[in-house]
Short mmCIF file of C-alpha atoms and ligand atoms in Angstrom, two decimals:
data_model
loop_
_atom_site.label_atom_id
_atom_site.label_comp_id
_atom_site.label_asym_id
_atom_site.label_seq_id
_atom_site.Cartn_x
_atom_site.Cartn_y
_atom_site.Cartn_z
CA MET A 1 80.59 133.87 83.74
CA HIS A 2 81.05 130.18 83.31
CA PRO A 3 78.08 128.44 84.97
CA ASP A 4 80.39 126.52 87.24
CA GLN A 5 81.89 129.69 88.65
CA SER A 6 78.69 130.49 90.48
CA ALA A 7 80.16 128.65 93.47
CA THR A 8 78.09 129.14 96.59
CA ARG A 9 78.75 132.42 98.34
CA HIS A 10 77.02 132.77 101.66
CA GLU A 11 75.07 135.96 102.35
CA LEU A 12 75.02 137.75 105.67
CA VAL A 13 71.58 138.07 107.27
CA ASP A 14 71.30 139.97 110.55
CA GLY A 15 75.01 139.55 111.14
CA ARG A 16 74.96 135.77 110.74
CA ILE A 17 75.77 133.85 107.62
CA ALA A 18 72.60 132.68 105.89
CA GLY A 19 72.12 128.95 105.70
CA LEU A 20 73.65 128.13 109.06
CA ASP A 21 70.46 126.51 110.27
CA GLU A 22 69.47 124.86 107.03
CA LEU A 23 70.64 121.28 107.09
CA SER A 24 70.01 119.14 104.05
CA PRO A 25 67.94 116.00 104.66
CA ARG A 26 70.11 113.41 106.34
CA PRO A 27 71.86 111.44 103.60
CA LEU A 28 72.78 107.81 104.09
CA GLN A 29 76.26 108.43 102.81
CA LEU A 30 78.51 111.12 101.43
CA GLY A 31 77.66 111.75 97.81
CA PHE A 32 80.27 112.15 95.11
CA VAL A 33 79.33 112.37 91.46
CA PRO A 34 82.06 112.88 88.84
CA HIS A 35 80.93 115.15 85.99
CA ALA A 36 83.88 115.58 83.65
CA SER A 37 87.38 114.17 83.40
CA LEU A 38 90.64 114.87 81.64
CA PRO A 39 91.48 112.77 78.60
CA ARG A 40 94.00 110.01 79.47
CA ARG A 41 94.44 111.50 82.95
CA LEU A 42 92.86 110.87 86.34
CA GLY A 43 91.84 114.49 86.91
CA ARG A 44 88.12 115.19 87.07
CA SER A 45 85.45 117.61 88.22
CA GLY A 46 82.40 116.62 90.23
CA VAL A 47 80.21 117.43 93.21
CA ILE A 48 80.47 116.25 96.82
CA THR A 49 77.20 116.44 98.76
CA THR A 50 77.36 116.93 102.52
CA PRO A 51 74.66 117.78 105.11
CA HIS A 52 75.99 121.37 105.10
CA GLY A 53 75.91 121.86 101.35
CA THR A 54 77.73 120.82 98.24
CA ILE A 55 81.37 121.17 97.24
CA LYS A 56 82.09 121.62 93.57
CA THR A 57 85.33 119.81 92.83
CA PRO A 58 88.17 120.19 92.39
CA ALA A 59 88.03 122.41 95.44
CA PHE A 60 90.45 124.16 97.77
CA VAL A 61 89.60 123.60 101.44
CA ALA A 62 90.62 126.57 103.60
CA VAL A 63 92.63 125.59 106.68
CA GLY A 64 91.09 126.68 109.96
CA THR A 65 93.25 124.60 112.29
CA LYS A 66 91.85 125.96 115.56
CA ALA A 67 88.34 126.68 114.23
CA THR A 68 89.49 129.90 112.60
CA VAL A 69 91.29 130.75 109.41
CA LYS A 70 93.98 132.84 111.06
CA ALA A 71 93.48 136.63 110.89
CA VAL A 72 90.19 136.61 108.93
CA LEU A 73 86.51 136.35 109.79
CA PRO A 74 84.54 133.34 108.58
CA GLU A 75 82.31 135.90 106.80
CA SER A 76 85.33 136.95 104.73
CA ILE A 77 86.19 133.33 103.94
CA ALA A 78 82.62 132.80 102.76
CA ALA A 79 82.64 136.04 100.76
CA LEU A 80 85.81 135.11 98.90
CA GLY A 81 84.17 131.91 97.70
CA ALA A 82 85.83 129.19 99.79
CA GLN A 83 83.53 126.17 99.85
CA ALA A 84 84.76 124.28 102.92
CA VAL A 85 86.99 124.63 105.97
CA LEU A 86 89.29 122.04 107.56
CA ALA A 87 90.02 122.15 111.28
CA ASN A 88 92.31 119.96 113.32
CA ALA A 89 91.07 117.44 115.87
CA PHE A 90 94.35 117.42 117.80
CA HIS A 91 94.39 121.17 118.39
CA LEU A 92 90.66 121.39 119.17
CA TYR A 93 90.90 118.43 121.55
CA LEU A 94 93.58 120.25 123.56
CA GLN A 95 91.83 123.63 123.32
CA PRO A 96 88.90 124.24 123.89
CA GLY A 97 88.02 120.50 124.13
CA ALA A 98 85.60 118.46 122.04
CA ASP A 99 82.88 118.78 124.70
CA ILE A 100 82.75 122.57 124.31
CA ILE A 101 82.45 122.38 120.54
CA GLU A 102 79.82 119.65 120.78
CA ALA A 103 77.84 121.75 123.27
CA ALA A 104 78.06 124.71 120.87
CA GLY A 105 76.36 122.62 118.20
CA GLY A 106 79.42 121.45 116.33
CA LEU A 107 82.37 123.01 114.57
CA GLY A 108 80.43 124.97 111.93
CA ARG A 109 78.05 126.55 114.40
CA PHE A 110 80.84 127.20 116.93
CA MET A 111 82.83 129.24 114.38
CA ASN A 112 79.88 130.72 112.44
CA TRP A 113 80.75 128.82 109.26
CA PRO A 114 77.63 127.50 107.49
CA GLY A 115 79.31 125.36 104.83
CA PRO A 116 80.90 121.92 104.78
CA THR A 117 83.65 121.18 107.30
CA PHE A 118 86.48 118.65 107.56
CA THR A 119 88.56 117.62 110.57
CA ASP A 120 92.03 116.17 110.21
CA SER A 121 92.48 113.26 112.63
CA GLY A 122 95.41 114.81 114.46
CA GLY A 123 97.71 111.96 113.48
CA PHE A 124 100.15 114.23 111.71
CA GLN A 125 100.36 116.65 114.63
CA VAL A 126 100.72 113.90 117.21
CA MET A 127 103.46 112.18 115.20
CA SER A 128 105.20 115.50 114.63
CA LEU A 129 105.71 115.73 118.37
CA GLY A 130 107.65 112.50 118.12
CA VAL A 131 110.29 113.48 115.65
CA GLY A 132 110.44 117.23 115.29
CA PHE A 133 109.50 116.89 111.59
CA LYS A 134 111.03 120.00 110.07
CA LYS A 135 114.44 119.50 111.59
CA ILE A 136 114.73 115.81 110.98
CA LEU A 137 114.12 116.32 107.26
CA ALA A 138 117.32 118.31 107.07
CA MET A 139 119.37 115.59 108.73
CA ASN A 140 121.82 113.44 106.83
CA THR A 141 120.61 109.89 107.35
CA ASP A 142 123.03 108.01 105.08
CA GLY A 143 123.41 104.51 106.42
CA LEU A 144 120.89 105.13 109.14
CA GLU A 145 119.32 101.91 110.35
CA ASP A 146 117.53 103.10 113.41
CA ASP A 147 114.16 104.76 113.05
CA ASP A 148 114.34 106.11 116.53
CA VAL A 149 115.94 109.35 115.39
CA ILE A 150 114.85 112.71 116.62
CA ALA A 151 116.09 116.15 115.81
CA THR A 152 118.98 117.43 117.89
CA GLY A 153 117.77 119.28 120.94
CA LYS A 154 114.22 117.94 120.62
CA THR A 155 112.62 115.83 123.30
CA ARG A 156 110.43 113.01 122.07
CA LEU A 157 106.90 114.04 122.98
CA ALA A 158 105.03 111.13 121.38
CA GLN A 159 105.39 107.34 121.51
CA VAL A 160 103.67 105.12 118.96
CA ASP A 161 102.60 101.60 119.94
CA GLU A 162 100.28 99.06 118.35
CA ASP A 163 97.23 100.40 120.13
CA GLY A 164 97.78 104.13 119.64
CA VAL A 165 99.96 107.09 120.54
CA THR A 166 100.81 108.61 123.91
CA PHE A 167 101.88 112.22 123.77
CA THR A 168 102.70 115.22 125.90
CA SER A 169 100.74 118.43 125.33
CA HIS A 170 102.87 121.26 123.98
CA LEU A 171 100.51 123.64 125.80
CA ASP A 172 100.89 122.50 129.41
CA GLY A 173 103.00 119.33 129.47
CA SER A 174 100.03 117.10 130.35
CA GLN A 175 99.93 113.48 129.12
CA HIS A 176 97.33 112.33 126.57
CA ARG A 177 96.56 109.27 124.54
CA PHE A 178 95.05 108.96 121.06
CA THR A 179 93.84 105.64 119.75
CA PRO A 180 91.81 105.08 116.57
CA GLU A 181 88.66 104.87 118.71
CA ILE A 182 89.43 108.03 120.68
CA SER A 183 90.17 109.97 117.48
CA MET A 184 86.81 108.93 116.02
CA GLN A 185 85.02 109.86 119.26
CA ILE A 186 86.66 113.29 119.29
CA GLN A 187 85.91 113.92 115.62
CA HIS A 188 82.28 112.84 115.99
CA ARG A 189 81.88 115.29 118.84
CA LEU A 190 83.55 118.08 116.85
CA GLY A 191 80.81 117.44 114.32
CA ALA A 192 82.52 118.04 110.96
CA ASP A 193 80.98 116.59 107.78
CA ILE A 194 84.12 114.76 106.73
CA LEU A 195 86.45 113.04 109.22
CA PHE A 196 89.73 111.26 108.67
CA ALA A 197 90.78 107.89 110.05
CA PHE A 198 93.63 108.03 112.54
CA ASP A 199 96.84 107.07 110.78
CA GLU A 200 100.53 106.92 111.49
CA CYS A 201 102.26 109.64 109.54
CA THR A 202 105.87 108.73 108.77
CA THR A 203 108.62 110.90 107.29
CA LEU A 204 110.79 110.30 104.24
CA MET A 205 113.58 109.59 106.71
CA ASN A 206 112.00 106.42 108.09
CA THR A 207 113.53 103.23 106.72
CA ARG A 208 111.74 100.99 104.22
CA SER A 209 111.16 98.32 106.86
CA TYR A 210 109.61 100.86 109.22
CA GLN A 211 107.37 102.17 106.42
CA GLU A 212 106.14 98.62 105.80
CA ARG A 213 105.30 98.06 109.45
CA SER A 214 103.71 101.50 109.68
CA VAL A 215 101.46 101.00 106.63
CA ALA A 216 100.29 97.68 108.08
CA ARG A 217 99.55 99.36 111.40
CA THR A 218 97.68 102.22 109.70
CA GLN A 219 95.58 99.56 107.96
CA ARG A 220 94.71 97.91 111.30
CA TRP A 221 93.94 101.34 112.77
CA ALA A 222 91.72 102.12 109.75
CA ALA A 223 89.66 98.99 110.42
CA ARG A 224 89.24 100.06 114.07
CA CYS A 225 88.30 103.62 113.00
CA LEU A 226 85.67 102.31 110.60
CA ALA A 227 84.12 100.03 113.23
CA GLU A 228 84.05 102.83 115.82
CA HIS A 229 82.68 105.28 113.24
CA LEU A 230 79.79 102.93 112.41
CA ARG A 231 79.05 102.41 116.12
CA LEU A 232 79.04 106.17 116.78
CA THR A 233 76.92 106.86 113.68
CA ARG A 234 74.24 104.48 114.98
CA GLU A 235 74.46 105.77 118.52
CA ARG A 236 74.48 109.52 117.92
CA ALA A 237 71.80 110.12 115.24
CA GLN A 238 73.53 113.29 113.99
CA PRO A 239 73.54 114.57 110.41
CA TYR A 240 75.67 112.02 108.55
CA GLN A 241 79.40 112.37 109.12
CA ALA A 242 81.59 110.75 106.49
CA VAL A 243 84.94 109.14 107.18
CA PHE A 244 87.91 109.02 104.81
CA ALA A 245 90.74 106.49 105.13
CA VAL A 246 94.27 107.86 104.75
CA VAL A 247 96.65 106.22 102.29
CA GLN A 248 100.25 106.25 103.50
CA GLY A 249 103.34 104.52 102.09
CA ALA A 250 105.81 107.39 101.69
CA GLN A 251 107.70 107.37 98.39
CA PHE A 252 107.33 103.64 97.70
CA GLU A 253 105.04 102.73 94.78
CA ASP A 254 104.27 99.19 95.93
CA LEU A 255 103.45 100.34 99.48
CA ARG A 256 101.23 103.20 98.26
CA ARG A 257 99.32 100.98 95.82
CA GLN A 258 98.92 98.13 98.30
CA ALA A 259 97.80 100.53 101.05
CA ALA A 260 95.17 102.02 98.72
CA ARG A 261 93.91 98.58 97.60
CA ASP A 262 93.70 97.31 101.17
CA LEU A 263 91.76 100.37 102.36
CA VAL A 264 89.36 100.19 99.39
CA SER A 265 88.58 96.53 100.11
CA LEU A 266 88.10 97.10 103.85
CA ARG A 267 84.48 96.45 104.88
CA THR A 268 82.77 96.38 108.26
CA GLU A 269 79.17 95.20 108.37
CA GLY A 270 79.08 95.77 104.60
CA SER A 271 80.22 99.39 104.85
CA GLY A 272 83.48 100.83 103.59
CA PHE A 273 85.06 104.28 103.70
CA ASP A 274 83.24 107.26 102.18
CA GLY A 275 86.39 108.58 100.55
CA TYR A 276 90.16 108.58 100.75
CA GLY A 277 92.87 110.92 101.90
CA ILE A 278 96.40 110.91 100.57
CA GLY A 279 98.76 111.60 103.43
CA GLY A 280 102.35 111.52 104.47
CA ALA A 281 105.55 113.00 103.24
CA LEU A 282 105.23 114.38 99.74
CA GLU A 283 107.92 116.43 98.07
CA LYS A 284 107.33 118.73 95.14
CA ASP A 285 109.23 116.44 92.79
CA ASN A 286 107.24 113.29 93.55
CA LEU A 287 103.84 114.82 94.36
CA GLY A 288 102.18 114.03 91.01
CA THR A 289 103.63 110.53 90.79
CA ILE A 290 102.52 109.50 94.27
CA VAL A 291 99.05 110.99 93.79
CA ARG A 292 98.73 109.10 90.49
CA TRP A 293 99.78 105.74 92.02
CA VAL A 294 97.16 106.12 94.73
CA CYS A 295 94.33 107.47 92.57
CA GLU A 296 94.80 104.66 90.03
CA GLU A 297 93.86 102.26 92.83
CA LEU A 298 90.86 104.22 94.15
CA PRO A 299 87.26 103.79 92.96
CA GLU A 300 85.90 106.51 90.67
CA ASN A 301 82.76 107.11 92.71
CA LYS A 302 84.56 108.13 95.92
CA ALA A 303 86.08 111.51 96.72
CA ARG A 304 89.85 111.91 97.16
CA HIS A 305 91.46 114.50 99.42
CA LEU A 306 95.13 115.46 99.41
CA LEU A 307 96.22 116.34 102.94
CA GLY A 308 98.38 119.42 102.68
CA ILE A 309 99.88 120.99 99.60
CA SER A 310 102.44 123.76 99.47
CA GLU A 311 102.18 126.22 96.60
CA PRO A 312 99.67 127.28 93.90
CA ASP A 313 101.54 125.51 91.10
CA ASP A 314 101.30 122.19 92.99
CA VAL A 315 97.53 122.51 92.65
CA PHE A 316 97.71 121.70 88.93
CA ILE A 317 99.80 118.57 89.50
CA ALA A 318 97.52 117.29 92.26
CA ILE A 319 94.31 117.90 90.33
CA GLU A 320 95.68 116.50 87.07
CA ASN A 321 96.52 113.28 88.85
CA GLY A 322 93.13 112.76 90.41
CA VAL A 323 92.69 114.84 93.56
CA ASP A 324 89.18 116.27 94.18
CA THR A 325 89.83 118.37 97.28
CA PHE A 326 92.96 119.53 99.04
CA ASP A 327 93.85 121.73 101.98
CA CYS A 328 96.67 124.18 101.97
CA VAL A 329 97.90 126.28 104.87
CA SER A 330 100.28 128.34 102.73
CA PRO A 331 97.95 131.11 101.52
CA SER A 332 97.34 132.30 105.07
CA ARG A 333 100.71 131.33 106.53
CA VAL A 334 102.80 133.20 103.96
CA ALA A 335 100.36 136.15 103.95
CA ARG A 336 101.17 136.79 107.60
CA ASN A 337 104.80 137.15 106.50
CA ALA A 338 103.88 139.63 103.73
CA ALA A 339 104.22 137.13 100.85
CA VAL A 340 101.42 137.51 98.31
CA TYR A 341 100.47 135.57 95.19
CA SER A 342 99.90 137.23 91.85
CA ALA A 343 99.45 136.06 88.28
CA ARG A 344 103.13 136.87 87.80
CA GLY A 345 104.30 134.86 90.80
CA ARG A 346 104.76 135.39 94.51
CA PHE A 347 106.38 138.50 95.97
CA ASN A 348 106.83 140.25 99.30
CA VAL A 349 104.71 143.32 99.74
CA ASN A 350 106.97 144.53 102.55
CA ALA A 351 109.93 144.76 100.14
CA ALA A 352 111.16 148.03 98.67
CA PRO A 353 109.31 147.93 95.29
CA SER A 354 105.90 148.09 97.05
CA ARG A 355 106.74 151.11 99.20
CA ARG A 356 105.54 153.68 96.66
CA ASN A 357 103.40 151.38 94.54
CA PHE A 358 99.84 152.66 94.61
CA ALA A 359 98.45 149.76 92.59
CA PRO A 360 96.78 146.74 94.19
CA ILE A 361 98.64 143.45 94.71
CA ASP A 362 97.23 142.12 91.44
CA GLU A 363 95.37 144.36 88.96
CA ASN A 364 93.30 141.40 87.78
CA CYS A 365 92.33 140.13 91.23
CA ASP A 366 88.68 140.54 92.26
CA CYS A 367 89.26 140.24 96.02
CA TYR A 368 88.22 142.76 98.66
CA THR A 369 91.82 143.73 99.39
CA CYS A 370 92.70 144.47 95.76
CA ALA A 371 89.46 146.41 95.30
CA HIS A 372 90.23 148.79 98.19
CA TYR A 373 93.93 148.81 99.13
CA THR A 374 97.29 149.57 97.56
CA GLN A 375 100.62 147.80 97.92
CA ALA A 376 101.99 150.98 99.48
CA TYR A 377 99.38 150.82 102.25
CA LEU A 378 100.00 147.11 102.88
CA HIS A 379 103.76 147.78 102.90
CA HIS A 380 103.21 150.47 105.54
CA LEU A 381 100.99 148.18 107.65
CA PHE A 382 103.66 145.48 107.75
CA LYS A 383 106.42 147.97 108.57
CA ALA A 384 104.24 149.43 111.33
CA ARG A 385 103.43 145.90 112.57
CA GLU A 386 99.70 146.50 112.27
CA MET A 387 97.62 143.31 112.53
CA VAL A 388 95.26 144.22 109.72
CA ALA A 389 98.17 143.67 107.31
CA SER A 390 97.82 139.92 107.87
CA THR A 391 94.06 140.12 107.46
CA LEU A 392 94.19 141.92 104.13
CA CYS A 393 96.94 139.75 102.66
CA THR A 394 95.25 136.54 103.82
CA ILE A 395 92.01 137.59 102.11
CA HIS A 396 93.93 138.16 98.89
CA ASN A 397 95.92 134.90 98.99
CA GLU A 398 92.90 132.76 99.91
CA ARG A 399 90.88 134.34 97.10
CA PHE A 400 93.79 133.82 94.70
CA VAL A 401 93.80 130.05 95.34
CA VAL A 402 89.99 129.75 95.40
CA ARG A 403 89.77 131.54 92.06
CA LEU A 404 92.61 129.50 90.57
CA VAL A 405 90.81 126.28 91.47
CA ASP A 406 87.48 127.69 90.19
CA ASP A 407 89.24 128.40 86.88
CA ILE A 408 90.81 124.93 86.82
CA ARG A 409 87.39 123.37 87.42
CA ALA A 410 85.90 125.39 84.57
CA SER A 411 88.81 124.44 82.30
CA ILE A 412 88.31 120.71 82.99
CA GLN A 413 84.65 121.06 82.05
CA ALA A 414 85.46 123.13 78.96
CA GLY A 415 88.18 120.72 77.83
CA SER A 416 90.88 123.41 78.07
CA PHE A 417 92.77 122.32 81.22
CA PHE A 418 96.16 121.85 79.60
CA ASP A 419 96.00 125.19 77.75
CA PHE A 420 95.01 126.93 80.98
CA LYS A 421 97.80 125.20 82.89
CA MET A 422 100.46 126.23 80.33
CA ASP A 423 99.17 129.78 80.29
CA PHE A 424 98.97 130.15 84.08
CA LEU A 425 102.32 128.54 84.90
CA GLY A 426 104.01 130.41 82.03
CA ARG A 427 103.01 133.72 83.58
CA TYR A 428 103.50 132.58 87.19
CA TYR A 429 107.12 131.64 86.55
CA ALA A 430 107.92 134.24 83.86
CA SER A 431 109.63 136.59 86.29
CA SER A 432 111.45 134.00 88.37
ZN1 LIG B 1 93.46 140.37 95.60
#
């Protein structure tokens, strides 16, 4: 085994995951040390140090939006080698409320996850209420001047102003308001190791002039987040929580680069951001280019997180262009619809070929599901609408991505990244 593949796996002791009570000494800041990098590329491997343990990068961060990775136990997520979990401040604010999670001892303790945690600021979810994201992206906007467009049949549930965003809860119709300060207060109470500054998330459909105004507003919000974060850090005396700024700017190179430079130079009382997130609308075709623009402007000694990625092959592009950590909801989301990853590409285990296939999803996979269950059984579970089908397929897909990123990390350190990439993608797309 490559030494780097000994990524932390948490052991169960008396039904709880070992290490839950073992906080590292309180660091003064989030540590990131780059160890190896790709020749003539921005991609690198390194280690992020948090109060709840280290993250060997590049790393996949499992998405646990509502303090759970849907359909699987945190013990399973730990056992399959995931190093960190990302929850969402917007969802947890609405249900169960930041006060409950704070009283439980923070996100990790609340959900029985001993490792590092992230919380997304909720900006994306709040803004999504405003425009009905998915539908608007399919609209024809030729000649569209007005940014105040919403998808047909959707009611605008969020209003952005200079100070923040007012929105209507999708759960009960109640009115709420997020400002940069409120987002920081919520995230501090949720208690994750890495927080994100509250940003305005635009779509590719917004006009250039709106993107310019939005990036400038996100910059002003970032300054307010940093100031509030420093105030809360002094006031609360918790294990250190790090805050990442989010670089927006859609598909415009000058806006992306300027946004990154402005956020890097931002200082309050001598302190800057602990790392940077790359947010906003990214399409498969421009993912690598946008990540490269941003990472070229970011300092080498700070961690970079890509907010949301779609498919396993995108992982190579993101990492090659400088991303250290990324979250991805796809492995669990598609698993619940019977789509599973394999070295030979993605397929649906509820389709006819799996009905009498008594082999595992992937012969070379080392996950719990592939060790114990056949495609025929999984096929049956989906047809019978049994819930454990989602559990077993999520375990496989999450392990698939964790292992892929472990292998990428090892290949960066061994100097064989490009060979590994060619080999993996060649097989992954061979049958499509
Ligand atoms: Zn498997």
